[in-house]
Structures are given as structure tokens and as C-alpha cells.
Coordinates of C-alpha atoms and ligand atoms in Angstrom, one line a residue:
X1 CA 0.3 174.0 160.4
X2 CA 0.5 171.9 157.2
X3 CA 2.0 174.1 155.4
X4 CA 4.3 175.2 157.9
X5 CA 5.2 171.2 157.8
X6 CA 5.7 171.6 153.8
X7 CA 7.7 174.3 154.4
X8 CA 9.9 172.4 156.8
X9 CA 10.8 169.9 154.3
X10 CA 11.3 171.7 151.8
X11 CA 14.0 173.8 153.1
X12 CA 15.7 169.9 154.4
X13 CA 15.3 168.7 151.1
X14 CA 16.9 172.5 150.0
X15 CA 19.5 172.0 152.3
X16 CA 20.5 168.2 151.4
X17 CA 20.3 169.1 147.4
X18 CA 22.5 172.1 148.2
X19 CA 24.8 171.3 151.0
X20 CA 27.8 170.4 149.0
X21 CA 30.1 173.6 149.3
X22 CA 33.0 174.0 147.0
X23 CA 36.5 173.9 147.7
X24 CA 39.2 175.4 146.5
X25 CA 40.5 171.9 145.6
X26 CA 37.2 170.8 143.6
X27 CA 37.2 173.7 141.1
X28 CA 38.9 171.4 138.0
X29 CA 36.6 170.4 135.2
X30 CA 33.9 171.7 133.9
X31 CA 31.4 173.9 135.0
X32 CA 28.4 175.7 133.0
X33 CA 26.9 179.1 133.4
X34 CA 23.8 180.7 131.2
X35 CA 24.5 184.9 130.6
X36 CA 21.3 186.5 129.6
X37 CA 22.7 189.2 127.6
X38 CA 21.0 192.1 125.4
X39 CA 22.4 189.7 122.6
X40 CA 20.2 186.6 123.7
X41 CA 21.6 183.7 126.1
X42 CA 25.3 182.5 126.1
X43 CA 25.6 179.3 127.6
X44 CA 29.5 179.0 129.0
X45 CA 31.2 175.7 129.6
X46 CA 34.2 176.6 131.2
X47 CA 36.7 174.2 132.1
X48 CA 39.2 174.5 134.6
X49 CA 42.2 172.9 135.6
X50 CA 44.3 173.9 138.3
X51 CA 48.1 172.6 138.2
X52 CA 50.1 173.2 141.6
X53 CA 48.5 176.8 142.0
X54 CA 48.9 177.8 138.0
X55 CA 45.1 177.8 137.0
X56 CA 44.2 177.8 133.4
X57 CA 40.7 178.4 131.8
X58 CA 38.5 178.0 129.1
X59 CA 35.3 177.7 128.0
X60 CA 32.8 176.8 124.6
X61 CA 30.3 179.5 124.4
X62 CA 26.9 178.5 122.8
X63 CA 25.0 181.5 121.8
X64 CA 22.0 181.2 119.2
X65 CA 23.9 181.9 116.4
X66 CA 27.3 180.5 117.1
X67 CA 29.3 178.3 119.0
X68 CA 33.2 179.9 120.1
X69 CA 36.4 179.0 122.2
X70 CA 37.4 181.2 124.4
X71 CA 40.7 181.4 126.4
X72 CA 40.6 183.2 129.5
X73 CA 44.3 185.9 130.1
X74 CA 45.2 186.4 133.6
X75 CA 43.4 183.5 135.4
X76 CA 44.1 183.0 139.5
X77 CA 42.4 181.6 142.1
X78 CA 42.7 183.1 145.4
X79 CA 41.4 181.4 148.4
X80 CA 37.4 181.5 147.3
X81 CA 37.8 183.7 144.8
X82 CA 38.1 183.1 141.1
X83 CA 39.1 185.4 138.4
X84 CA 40.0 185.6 135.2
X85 CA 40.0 188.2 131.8
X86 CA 38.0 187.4 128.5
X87 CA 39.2 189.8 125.6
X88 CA 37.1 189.7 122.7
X89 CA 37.1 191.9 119.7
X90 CA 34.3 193.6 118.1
X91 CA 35.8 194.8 114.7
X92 CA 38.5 197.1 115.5
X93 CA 37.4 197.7 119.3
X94 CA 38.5 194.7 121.9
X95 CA 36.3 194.4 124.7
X96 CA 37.7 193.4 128.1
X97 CA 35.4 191.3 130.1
X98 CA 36.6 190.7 133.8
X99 CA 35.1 187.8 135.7
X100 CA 34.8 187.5 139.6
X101 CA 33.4 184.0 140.5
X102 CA 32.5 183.5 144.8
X103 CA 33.1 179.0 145.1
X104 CA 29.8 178.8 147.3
X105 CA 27.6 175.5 148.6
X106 CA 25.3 176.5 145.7
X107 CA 28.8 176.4 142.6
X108 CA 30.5 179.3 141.7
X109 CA 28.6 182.4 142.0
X110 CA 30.0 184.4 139.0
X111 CA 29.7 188.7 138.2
X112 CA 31.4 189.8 135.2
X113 CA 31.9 193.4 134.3
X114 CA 31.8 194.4 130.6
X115 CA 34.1 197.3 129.7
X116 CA 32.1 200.5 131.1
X117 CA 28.7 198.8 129.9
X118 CA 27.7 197.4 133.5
X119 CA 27.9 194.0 134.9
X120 CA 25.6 190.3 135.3
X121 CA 25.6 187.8 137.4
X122 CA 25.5 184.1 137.3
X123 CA 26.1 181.1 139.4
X124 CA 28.3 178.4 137.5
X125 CA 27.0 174.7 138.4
X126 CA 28.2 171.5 137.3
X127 CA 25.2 170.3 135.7
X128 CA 24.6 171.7 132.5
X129 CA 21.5 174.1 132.1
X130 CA 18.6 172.6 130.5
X131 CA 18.5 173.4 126.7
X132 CA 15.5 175.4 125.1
X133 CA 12.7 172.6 124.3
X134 CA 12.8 173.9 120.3
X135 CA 16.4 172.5 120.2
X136 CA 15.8 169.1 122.1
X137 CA 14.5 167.4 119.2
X138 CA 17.1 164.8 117.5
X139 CA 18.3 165.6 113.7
X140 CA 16.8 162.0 112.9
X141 CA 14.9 160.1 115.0
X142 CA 16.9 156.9 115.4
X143 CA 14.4 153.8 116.4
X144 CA 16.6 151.2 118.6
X145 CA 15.6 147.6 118.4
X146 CA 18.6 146.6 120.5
X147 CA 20.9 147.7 123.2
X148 CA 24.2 147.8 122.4
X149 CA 25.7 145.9 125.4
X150 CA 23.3 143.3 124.5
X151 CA 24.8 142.9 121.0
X152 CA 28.0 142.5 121.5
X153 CA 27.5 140.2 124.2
X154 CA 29.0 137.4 123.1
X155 CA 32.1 139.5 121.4
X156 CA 33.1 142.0 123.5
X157 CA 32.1 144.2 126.3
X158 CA 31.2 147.8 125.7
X159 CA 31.9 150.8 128.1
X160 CA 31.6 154.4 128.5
X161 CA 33.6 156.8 130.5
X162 CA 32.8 159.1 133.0
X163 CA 33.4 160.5 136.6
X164 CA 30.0 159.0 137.4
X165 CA 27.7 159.4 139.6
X166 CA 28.8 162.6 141.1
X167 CA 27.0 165.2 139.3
X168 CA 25.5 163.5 136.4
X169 CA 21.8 163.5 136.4
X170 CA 19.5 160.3 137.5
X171 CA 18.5 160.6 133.5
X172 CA 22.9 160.3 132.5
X173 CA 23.0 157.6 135.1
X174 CA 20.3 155.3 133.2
X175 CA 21.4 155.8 130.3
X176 CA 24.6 155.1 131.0
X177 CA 23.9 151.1 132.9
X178 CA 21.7 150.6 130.7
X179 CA 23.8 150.6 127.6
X180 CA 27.1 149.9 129.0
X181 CA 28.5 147.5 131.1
X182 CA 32.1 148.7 131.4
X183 CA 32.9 152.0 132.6
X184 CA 36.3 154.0 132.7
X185 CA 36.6 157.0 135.3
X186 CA 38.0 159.6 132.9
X187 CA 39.4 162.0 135.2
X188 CA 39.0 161.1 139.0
X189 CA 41.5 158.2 139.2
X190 CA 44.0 160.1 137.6
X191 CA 47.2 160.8 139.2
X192 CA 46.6 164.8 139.6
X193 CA 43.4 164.2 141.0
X194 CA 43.5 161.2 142.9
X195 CA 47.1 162.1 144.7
X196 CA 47.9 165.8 144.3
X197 CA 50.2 165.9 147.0
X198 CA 52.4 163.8 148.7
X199 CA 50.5 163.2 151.4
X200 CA 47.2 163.7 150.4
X201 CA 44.8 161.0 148.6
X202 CA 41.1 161.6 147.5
X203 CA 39.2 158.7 147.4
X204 CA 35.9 160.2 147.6
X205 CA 35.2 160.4 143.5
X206 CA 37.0 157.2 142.5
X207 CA 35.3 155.3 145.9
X208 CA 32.0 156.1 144.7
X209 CA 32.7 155.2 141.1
X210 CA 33.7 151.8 141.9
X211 CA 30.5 151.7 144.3
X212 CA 28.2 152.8 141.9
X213 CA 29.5 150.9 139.2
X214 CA 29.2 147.4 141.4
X215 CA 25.8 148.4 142.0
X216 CA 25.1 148.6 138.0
X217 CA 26.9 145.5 137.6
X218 CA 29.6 147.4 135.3
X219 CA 33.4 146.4 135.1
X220 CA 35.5 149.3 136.0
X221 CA 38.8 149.7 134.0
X222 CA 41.2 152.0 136.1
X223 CA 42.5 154.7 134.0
X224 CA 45.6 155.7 134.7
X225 CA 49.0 155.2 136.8
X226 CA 51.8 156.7 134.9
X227 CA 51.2 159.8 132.5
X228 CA 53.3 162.6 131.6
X229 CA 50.2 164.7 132.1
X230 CA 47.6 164.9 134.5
X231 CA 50.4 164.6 136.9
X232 CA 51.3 166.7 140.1
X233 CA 54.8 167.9 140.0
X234 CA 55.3 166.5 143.3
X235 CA 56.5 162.9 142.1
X236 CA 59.5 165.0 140.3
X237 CA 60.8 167.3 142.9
X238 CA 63.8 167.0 144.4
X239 CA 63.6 163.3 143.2
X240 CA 66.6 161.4 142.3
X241 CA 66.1 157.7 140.6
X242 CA 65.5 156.2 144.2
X243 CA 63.1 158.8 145.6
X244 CA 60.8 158.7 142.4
X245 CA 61.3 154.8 142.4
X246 CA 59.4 154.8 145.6
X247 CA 56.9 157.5 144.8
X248 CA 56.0 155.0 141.9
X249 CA 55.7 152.3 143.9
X250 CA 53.8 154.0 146.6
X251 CA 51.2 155.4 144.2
X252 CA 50.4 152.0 142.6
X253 CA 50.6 149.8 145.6
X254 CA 48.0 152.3 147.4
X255 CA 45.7 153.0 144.6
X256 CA 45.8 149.6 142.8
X257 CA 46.0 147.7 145.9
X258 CA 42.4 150.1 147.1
X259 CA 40.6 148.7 144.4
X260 CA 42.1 144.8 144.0
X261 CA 39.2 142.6 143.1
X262 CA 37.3 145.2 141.9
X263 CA 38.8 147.6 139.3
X264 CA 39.6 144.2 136.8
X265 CA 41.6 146.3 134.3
X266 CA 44.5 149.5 134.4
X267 CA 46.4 151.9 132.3
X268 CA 49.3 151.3 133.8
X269 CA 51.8 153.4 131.0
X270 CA 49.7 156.4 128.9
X271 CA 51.3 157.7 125.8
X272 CA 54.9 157.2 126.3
X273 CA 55.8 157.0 122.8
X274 CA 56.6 160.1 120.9
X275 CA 53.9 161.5 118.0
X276 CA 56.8 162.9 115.3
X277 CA 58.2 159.6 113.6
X278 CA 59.7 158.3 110.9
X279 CA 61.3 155.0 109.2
X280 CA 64.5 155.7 111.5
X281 CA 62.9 155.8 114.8
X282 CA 60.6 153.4 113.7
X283 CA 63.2 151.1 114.2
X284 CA 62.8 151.9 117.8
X285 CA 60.5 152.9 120.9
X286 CA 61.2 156.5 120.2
X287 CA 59.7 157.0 124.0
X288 CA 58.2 160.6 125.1
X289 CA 61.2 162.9 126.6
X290 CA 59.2 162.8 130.0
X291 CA 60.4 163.7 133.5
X292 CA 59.4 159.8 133.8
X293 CA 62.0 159.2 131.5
X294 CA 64.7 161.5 132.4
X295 CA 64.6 159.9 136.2
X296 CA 64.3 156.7 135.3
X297 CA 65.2 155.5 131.8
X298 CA 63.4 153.0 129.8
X299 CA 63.3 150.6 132.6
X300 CA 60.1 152.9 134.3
X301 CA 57.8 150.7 132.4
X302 CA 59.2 147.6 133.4
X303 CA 58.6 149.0 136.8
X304 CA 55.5 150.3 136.3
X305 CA 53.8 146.8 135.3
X306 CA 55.8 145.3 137.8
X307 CA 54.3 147.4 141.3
X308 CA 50.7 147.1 139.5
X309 CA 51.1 143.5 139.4
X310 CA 52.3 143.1 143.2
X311 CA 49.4 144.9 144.5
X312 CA 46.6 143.3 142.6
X313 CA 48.3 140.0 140.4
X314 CA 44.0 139.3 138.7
X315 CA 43.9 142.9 137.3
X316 CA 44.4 142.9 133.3
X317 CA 47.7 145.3 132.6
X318 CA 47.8 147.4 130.1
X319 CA 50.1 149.7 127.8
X320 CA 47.4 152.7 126.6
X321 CA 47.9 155.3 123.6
X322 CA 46.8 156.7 120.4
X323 CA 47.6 156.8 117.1
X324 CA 49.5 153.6 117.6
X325 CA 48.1 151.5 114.9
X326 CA 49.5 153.9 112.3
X327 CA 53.1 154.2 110.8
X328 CA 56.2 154.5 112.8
X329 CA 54.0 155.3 116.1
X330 CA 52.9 151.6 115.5
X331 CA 56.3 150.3 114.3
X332 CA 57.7 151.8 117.8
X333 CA 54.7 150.2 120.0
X334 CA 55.9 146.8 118.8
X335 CA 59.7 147.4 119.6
X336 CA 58.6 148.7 122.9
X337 CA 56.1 145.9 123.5
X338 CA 58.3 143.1 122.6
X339 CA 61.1 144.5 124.9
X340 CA 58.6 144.6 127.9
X341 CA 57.8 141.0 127.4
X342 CA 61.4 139.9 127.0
X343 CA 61.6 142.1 130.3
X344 CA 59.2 140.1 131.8
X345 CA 57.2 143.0 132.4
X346 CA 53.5 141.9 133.6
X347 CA 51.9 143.2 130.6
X348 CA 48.7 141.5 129.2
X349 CA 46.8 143.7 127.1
X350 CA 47.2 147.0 124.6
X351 CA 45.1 149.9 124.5
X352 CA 44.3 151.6 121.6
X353 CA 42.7 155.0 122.2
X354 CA 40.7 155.7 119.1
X355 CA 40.3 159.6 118.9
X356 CA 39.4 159.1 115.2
X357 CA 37.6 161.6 112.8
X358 CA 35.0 160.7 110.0
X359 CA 36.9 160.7 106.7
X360 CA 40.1 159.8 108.2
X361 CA 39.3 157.1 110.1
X362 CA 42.6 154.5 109.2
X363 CA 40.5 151.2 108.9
X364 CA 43.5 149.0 107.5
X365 CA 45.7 150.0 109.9
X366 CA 43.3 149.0 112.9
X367 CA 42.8 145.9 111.6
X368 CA 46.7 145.4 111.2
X369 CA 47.6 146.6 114.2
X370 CA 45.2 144.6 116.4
X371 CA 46.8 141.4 114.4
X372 CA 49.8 142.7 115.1
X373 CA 49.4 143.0 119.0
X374 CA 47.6 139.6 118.9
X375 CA 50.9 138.1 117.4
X376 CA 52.3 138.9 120.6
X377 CA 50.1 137.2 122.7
X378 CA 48.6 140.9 123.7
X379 CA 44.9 141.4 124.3
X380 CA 43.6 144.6 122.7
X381 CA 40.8 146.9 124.1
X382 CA 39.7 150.3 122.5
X383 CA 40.0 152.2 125.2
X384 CA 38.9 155.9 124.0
X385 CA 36.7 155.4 121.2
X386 CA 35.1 158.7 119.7
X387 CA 34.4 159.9 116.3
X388 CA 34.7 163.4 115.5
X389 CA 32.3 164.9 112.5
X390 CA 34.4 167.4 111.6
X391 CA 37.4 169.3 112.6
X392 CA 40.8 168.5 113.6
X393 CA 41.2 165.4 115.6
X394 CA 43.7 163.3 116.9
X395 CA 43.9 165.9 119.4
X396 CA 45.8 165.0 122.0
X397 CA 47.5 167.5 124.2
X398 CA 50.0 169.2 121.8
X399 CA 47.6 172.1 121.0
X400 CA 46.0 172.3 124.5
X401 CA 43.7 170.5 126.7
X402 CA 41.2 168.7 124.7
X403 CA 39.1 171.0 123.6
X404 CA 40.4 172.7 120.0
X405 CA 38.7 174.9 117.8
X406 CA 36.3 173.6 115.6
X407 CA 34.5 174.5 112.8
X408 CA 31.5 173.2 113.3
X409 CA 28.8 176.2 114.2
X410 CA 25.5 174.3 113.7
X411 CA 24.1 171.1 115.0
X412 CA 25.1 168.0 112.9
X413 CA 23.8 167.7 109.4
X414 CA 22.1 164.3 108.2
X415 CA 24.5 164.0 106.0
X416 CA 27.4 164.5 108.7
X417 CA 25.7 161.9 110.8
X418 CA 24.9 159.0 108.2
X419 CA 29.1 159.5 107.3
X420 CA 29.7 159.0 111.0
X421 CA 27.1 155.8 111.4
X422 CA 29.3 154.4 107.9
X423 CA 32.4 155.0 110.1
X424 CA 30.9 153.6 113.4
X425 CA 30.1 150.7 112.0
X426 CA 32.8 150.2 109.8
X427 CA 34.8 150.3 112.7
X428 CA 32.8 147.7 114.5
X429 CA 32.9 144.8 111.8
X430 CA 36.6 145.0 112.1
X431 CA 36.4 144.9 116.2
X432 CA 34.0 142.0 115.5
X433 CA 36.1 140.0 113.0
X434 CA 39.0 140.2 116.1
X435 CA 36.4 139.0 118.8
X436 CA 38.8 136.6 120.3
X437 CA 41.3 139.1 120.7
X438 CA 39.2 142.3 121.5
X439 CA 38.8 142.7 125.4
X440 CA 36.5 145.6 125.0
X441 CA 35.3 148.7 123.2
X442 CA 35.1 151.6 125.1
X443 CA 33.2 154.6 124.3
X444 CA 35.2 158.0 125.8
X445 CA 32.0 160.4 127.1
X446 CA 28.4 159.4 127.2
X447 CA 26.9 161.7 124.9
X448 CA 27.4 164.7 122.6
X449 CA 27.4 166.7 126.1
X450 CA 29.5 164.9 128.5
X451 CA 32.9 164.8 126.1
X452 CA 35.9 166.3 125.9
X453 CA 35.3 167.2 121.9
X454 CA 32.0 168.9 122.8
X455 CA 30.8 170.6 119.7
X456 CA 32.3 167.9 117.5
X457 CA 29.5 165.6 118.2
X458 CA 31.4 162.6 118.4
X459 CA 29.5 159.6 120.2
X460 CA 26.4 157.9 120.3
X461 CA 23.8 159.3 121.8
X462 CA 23.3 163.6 121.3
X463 CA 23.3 166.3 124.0
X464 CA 19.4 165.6 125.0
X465 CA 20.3 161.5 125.3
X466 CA 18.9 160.6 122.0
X467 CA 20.0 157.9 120.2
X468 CA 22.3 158.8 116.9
X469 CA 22.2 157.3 113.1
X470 CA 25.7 155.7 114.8
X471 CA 24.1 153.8 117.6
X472 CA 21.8 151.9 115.1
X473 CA 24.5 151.2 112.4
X474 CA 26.4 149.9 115.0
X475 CA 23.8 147.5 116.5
X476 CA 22.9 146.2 113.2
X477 CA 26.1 145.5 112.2
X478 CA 26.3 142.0 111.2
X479 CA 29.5 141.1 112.0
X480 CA 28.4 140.7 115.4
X481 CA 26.8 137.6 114.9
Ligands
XIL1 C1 40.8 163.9 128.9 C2 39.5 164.2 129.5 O1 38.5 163.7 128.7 C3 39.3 165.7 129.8 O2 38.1 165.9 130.6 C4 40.5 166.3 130.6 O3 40.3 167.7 130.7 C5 41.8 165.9 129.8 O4 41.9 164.5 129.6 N1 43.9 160.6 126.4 C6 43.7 160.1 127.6 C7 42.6 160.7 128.5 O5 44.3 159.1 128.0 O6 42.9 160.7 129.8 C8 42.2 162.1 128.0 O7 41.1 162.5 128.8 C9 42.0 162.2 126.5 C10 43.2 161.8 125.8

């Protein structure tokens, strides 16, 4: 009978661990599947991201011996069913791997047939699979004396960003309260996600983010309103100047408004300034050719601030984007700023993203540009900090969806990670010395894991949670006190 009782509650407890089916609907991000292959294990983390029906994907693939991108040809989703081609080339010979994946209540349940050499099966799941104990242990072992939110408590606050709590682990979710006490969701409150349709609005992520970030006595900065990306192509269609006037306004009012009291900060304009710049448009706001821009003109900033102020007039405002403390891109971000605030535009703070990369990181111009803002009566947050090791950064979406090739095929070297703690805290002293101006420092990711540069090991904790050479640099840097 006992066992029989066991038995019963086990297959409840099954049931409730289990009982979240997929949609159709639910299948963008990332998901991770582990191929045992004659070759060894290939650990996939595919990303997925599907745009009005077009559905693109990708993955990094962790084998023993090497870490890859892959681009998948041909990918569609079809009611529950996935599918997509992988082409790789062996010498002369190109292999064509074809993928079938079944969105079930346990993920996605994937087969993949290899050329004529037979098929395997896998089911794709949000959490990562565990990694093999031999490669758990940290590079260095870092000894922490001092959280990091503890700090820089008197300076500034320090946040993370994630779509927490769904699918992290209890282990991710302690980690990350612990540490930080701001948080930034970094996909779910986004306009593709949050509103993909006229009609429709999910709440369910970003309501349970704001939940479970009151419960950890976090600050939630809401991240963000109006993008050229990330956007449905809904707000554009058949929309004259009027119509997406109203769209604009409808978006804000309902998903500001949702949250008023309790998001305290926005993106209200990403990245509207163009990348390509020189002295001539540095002369002015040389704004992003978007379908924002082509409806609207200039003036959809203006309007922007304005509909987030109405629905919540306590939330911070803020103009977001990278490589803005740098040549023309910065001298355009003041034109642009000043004209907002001679607008009257309810702007109160800048973002600066901080994709940086160790090496290049362009110190002078941080601590210029934050001045700079300051001048204006703008508070400054970083909003997107992360520090590559190696490879290409600045990577925004010109070459793709966040993830780019990188060279890196091992784990992080010593040497690679006492360069990065030099940068981190490099970084910091300068945040420090503008403590009066600097809102908060943002971290973009939790760990070497959960980020979009996954395999360019760019935060502060590794892939198993460990503390990195860059959390204790940064902690002990004096400027804090
Ligand atoms: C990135 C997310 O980290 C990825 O998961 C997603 O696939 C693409 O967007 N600038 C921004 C962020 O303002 O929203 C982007 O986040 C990174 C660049």
C-alpha cells in the first residue's frame, strides 16, 4: 500500500513538473538538446525566433573538442511540428542533416536523420543539460569577501538581466537576488513578445517577473517600448501617421500603465541613431531609417516619452543605445538629446548599453560621455554591461541575432580572465568617480551560460555559477568607497 502511496505522488509531482505543454507561440529563445553521437556528445543550444510566421534558427554546438555556429536552411514551423536542415561539410563531402522536432508538455521532442547513416532522437528543454562534473571546476578559484550589491551600495545599484523565474533553476534564482538588486527582463517585455498582435497581450512572463522580482526586493527596469527590432510588423501595416500614432500610444499606456508603481525605470527609444558616422552627420541625430521613422518623423521620440509619461509620470525615462559614448554616434546622441529636452520631451536619464570587448574597451570616452550627459541634467545608467574575452563585439544586430562566430574554442585562459578582471574594474572606478550621476550598472545575463555572447565568456560569474577573477576585481575596487 505504501508504495502504491509513493507511487501516487510521484506521478502528481511528474505531472506538476511536466504539465507545461508547449505552444506554438512559446517556441522563441533558446532551447538545449544533448546528441549522443559515435563522435561523443554534442550539446545544441538552439535559438529560435519566430517573426510573423518566418522562423529562423540557430544554435552553438559544444562538442569535446570544439565549440561551432550553426545556421539552420529551410527552417518552418507547422502547427506542432518543427523543422529545419543543418548542412555541414566533411572535407569535400556536405552532409545534410534534417531535423523533425514534436512541441510536447515535456519540450521539443527532436529526431534528426543523418544522410543515409540512420537517425537519433532527443528532447530539446529549456534548461540547459547538466555539464560533465570534470568540466565544472572554475579556471581559478575566485574567493569573495563581498557581494557586489553590497559594495556599491552607497554608489549605485547593480542589476542583471533575465526573463526570470520561468525556467531558470532554484540554483540561477539565488544567485541572481543574492547579488543583484535590479533586474532587466531581457526579452519578455519586449514589443514582439509582449504584444505580437494587435489584439493579443501576454502578460504571463513579464507578470511573474515583476512578482518575483518584488518578492526579492529587486527594482525592475522595463526594457523596452520602441525598437526597430524585436517588433511585430503589425504596428506598421496599413498604418498611416494617425493609425501608428495610436498603436504607439496604445502599447505604452497598456504596458506602462500594467506596471505603474512598480517597474521604476523604461527604455522608452532603443537604438535610434544610426552606427555608420562621420564629422558631417555628427553635426546631427543621424536617426536609424526605421519604419518608426518613415511614419512618423523625428517627432516619434517626442511622442514616445510623452505616452510613457502619461501612464506612469514616477517611472525614470530613458533614451537606450550602444556605442554612444564614441565619435560621431556620441556627437549625434547630444544633438538628439538636447532637441528632446528643448521638445519638452519627459526624458530623465540615458542608457548606455556597454557591449564592450577586453582590449577595446574605450575608457576615455565613457568617462566623457557620462560628463557629457550629466551636462544636460541626464542621469546615466549602464544598461547592458558585458565584456567579451575575445572575438568581435559590439555586436549588435547588423550581422545577425546576437550570437556571431567566435573564435574562442576552449574555456577561458588565466590570462584571458585577469585581462577581463583589469577591464571590469577599470570600468568600475570610472562608474564610481560619476556616483552622483550613475543610476545603475546593469549586468546583461547572469552567467557565462545565460547570455546572448555564449562562448565569449563575458560576465561575472561562469557557466557552473562560479565566481570570475572579474567579480573580485570589481568588488575590491577602491573607488567605491
Ligand atoms: C538580445 C537578447 O539578449 C537575446 O536573447 C535576443 O535573442 C536578442 O536581443 N541590445 C538590446 C537588447 O537592447 O534587447 C538585446 O538583447 C541586445 C542588444
Amino acid at each position: 500500500m505504501r508504495n502504491v502511496g509513493k507511487l501516487a505522488i510521484v506521478g502528481v509531482v511528474g505531472l506538476l513538473i511536466f504539465a507545461l505543454p508547449v505552444s506554438a507561440e512559446e517556441i522563441d529563445g533558446q532551447w538545449h538538446a544533448m546528441f549522443d553521437t559515435p563522435a561523443g556528445v554534442q550539446t545544441y543550444h538552439f535559438d529560435f525566433q519566430d517573426m510573423d510566421g518566418k522562423l529562423t534558427a540557430k544554435a552553438v554546438v559544444e562538442s569535446a573538442d570544439e565549440m561551432r555556429d550553426v545556421e539552420f536552411e529551410e527552417a518552418k514551423l507547422d502547427g506542432e511540428t518543427l523543422k529545419f536542415v543543418e548542412l555541414r561539410k566533411f572535407g569535400e563531402r556536405e552532409l545534410r542533416i534534417e531535423y523533425t522536432g514534436k512541441l510536447s508538455d515535456r519540450g521539443i521532442m527532436f529526431t534528426r536523420k543523418i544522410g543515409d547513416f540512420g537517425s537519433q532522437e532527443s528532447g530539446a528543454t529549456r534548461d540547459i543539460p547538466k555539464p560533465e562534473p570534470q568540466s565544472s571546476a572554475p579556471v581559478v578559484k575566485v574567493h569573495l569577501d563581498r557581494i557586489i550589491k553590497d559594495a556599491y551600495k552607497d554608489l549605485f545599484r547593480v542589476g542583471t538581466a533575465g526573463d526570470f523565474p520561468s525556467r531558470y533553476s532554484s540554483e540561477e534564482l539565488q544567485l541572481a537576488s543574492e547579488h543583484f538588486n535590479a533586474v532587466t527582463p531581457e526579452n519578455c517585455m519586449k514589443p514582439e513578445r509582449v504584444h505580437p498582435d494587435e489584439k493579443t497581450w501576454r502578460f504571463e512572463l513579464p507578470d511573474a517577473l515583476v512578482q518575483w522580482a518584488t518578492d526579492s526586493k529587486m527594482s525592475v527596469h522595463g526594457h523596452t517600448l520602441v525598437w526597430h527590432a524585436q517588433t511585430g510588423d503589425w504596428f506598421f501595416r496599413d498604418g498611416d501617421r494617425e493609425v501608428l500614432t495610436q498603436r504607439m500610444k496604445d502599447h505604452i499606456h497598456t504596458l506602462v500603465g500594467r506596471y505603474r508603481g512598480e517597474i521604476q525605470s523604461w527604455d522608452v527609444v532603443n537604438e535610434a541613431i544610426n552606427d555608420a558616422g562621420n564629422e558631417e552627420t555628427g553635426q546631427t541625430e543621424n536617426l536609424r531609417d526605421s519604419k518608426w521613422l518613415q511614419t512618423l518623423g523625428p517627432k516619434f521620440l517626442t511622442l514616445a516619452f510623452k505616452f510613457a509619461h502619461e501612464a506612469d509620470p514616477d517611472a525614470i525615462l530613458y533614451y537606450n543605445d550602444y556605442n554612444i559614448e564614441s565619435g560621431p554616434k556620441h556627437d549625434s546622441s547630444m544633438v538628439l538629446l538636447k532637441r528632446l529636452l528643448d521638445d519638452g520631451a519627459p526624458i530623465h536619464a540615458v542608457g548606455i548599453q556597454g557591449h564592450w570587448t577586453t582590449g577595446r574597451v574605450p575608457y576615455e570616452d565613457i568617462d566623457k560621455a557620462i560628463s557629457d550627459y550629466a551636462s544636460l541634467g541626464l542621469k546615466v545608467s549602464i544598461t547592458e554591461l558585458d565584456v567579451t574575452i575575445r572575438g568581435a563585439s559590439g555586436g549588435q544586430f547588423g550581422g545577425g541575432f546576437g550570437r556571431r562566430r567566435f573564435g574562442s574554442r576552449e574555456p577561458a585562459s588565466i590570462e584571458d580572465l585577469n585581462a577581463q578582471a583589469d577591464a571590469y574594474a577599470k570600468l568600475f572606478a570610472i562608474f564610481s568617480k560619476h556616483k552622483d550621476v550613475i543610476e545603475r550598472v546593469t549586468f546583461w545575463g547572469l552567467n557565462d551560460r545565460r547570455t546572448w555572447r555564449f562562448g565569449q565568456h563575458p560576465l561575472i560569474f561562469d557557466a557552473n555559477n562560479y565566481p570570475k577573477p572579474a567579480y573580485a576585481a570589481i568588488v575590491n575596487e577602491p573607488g567605491r568607497d
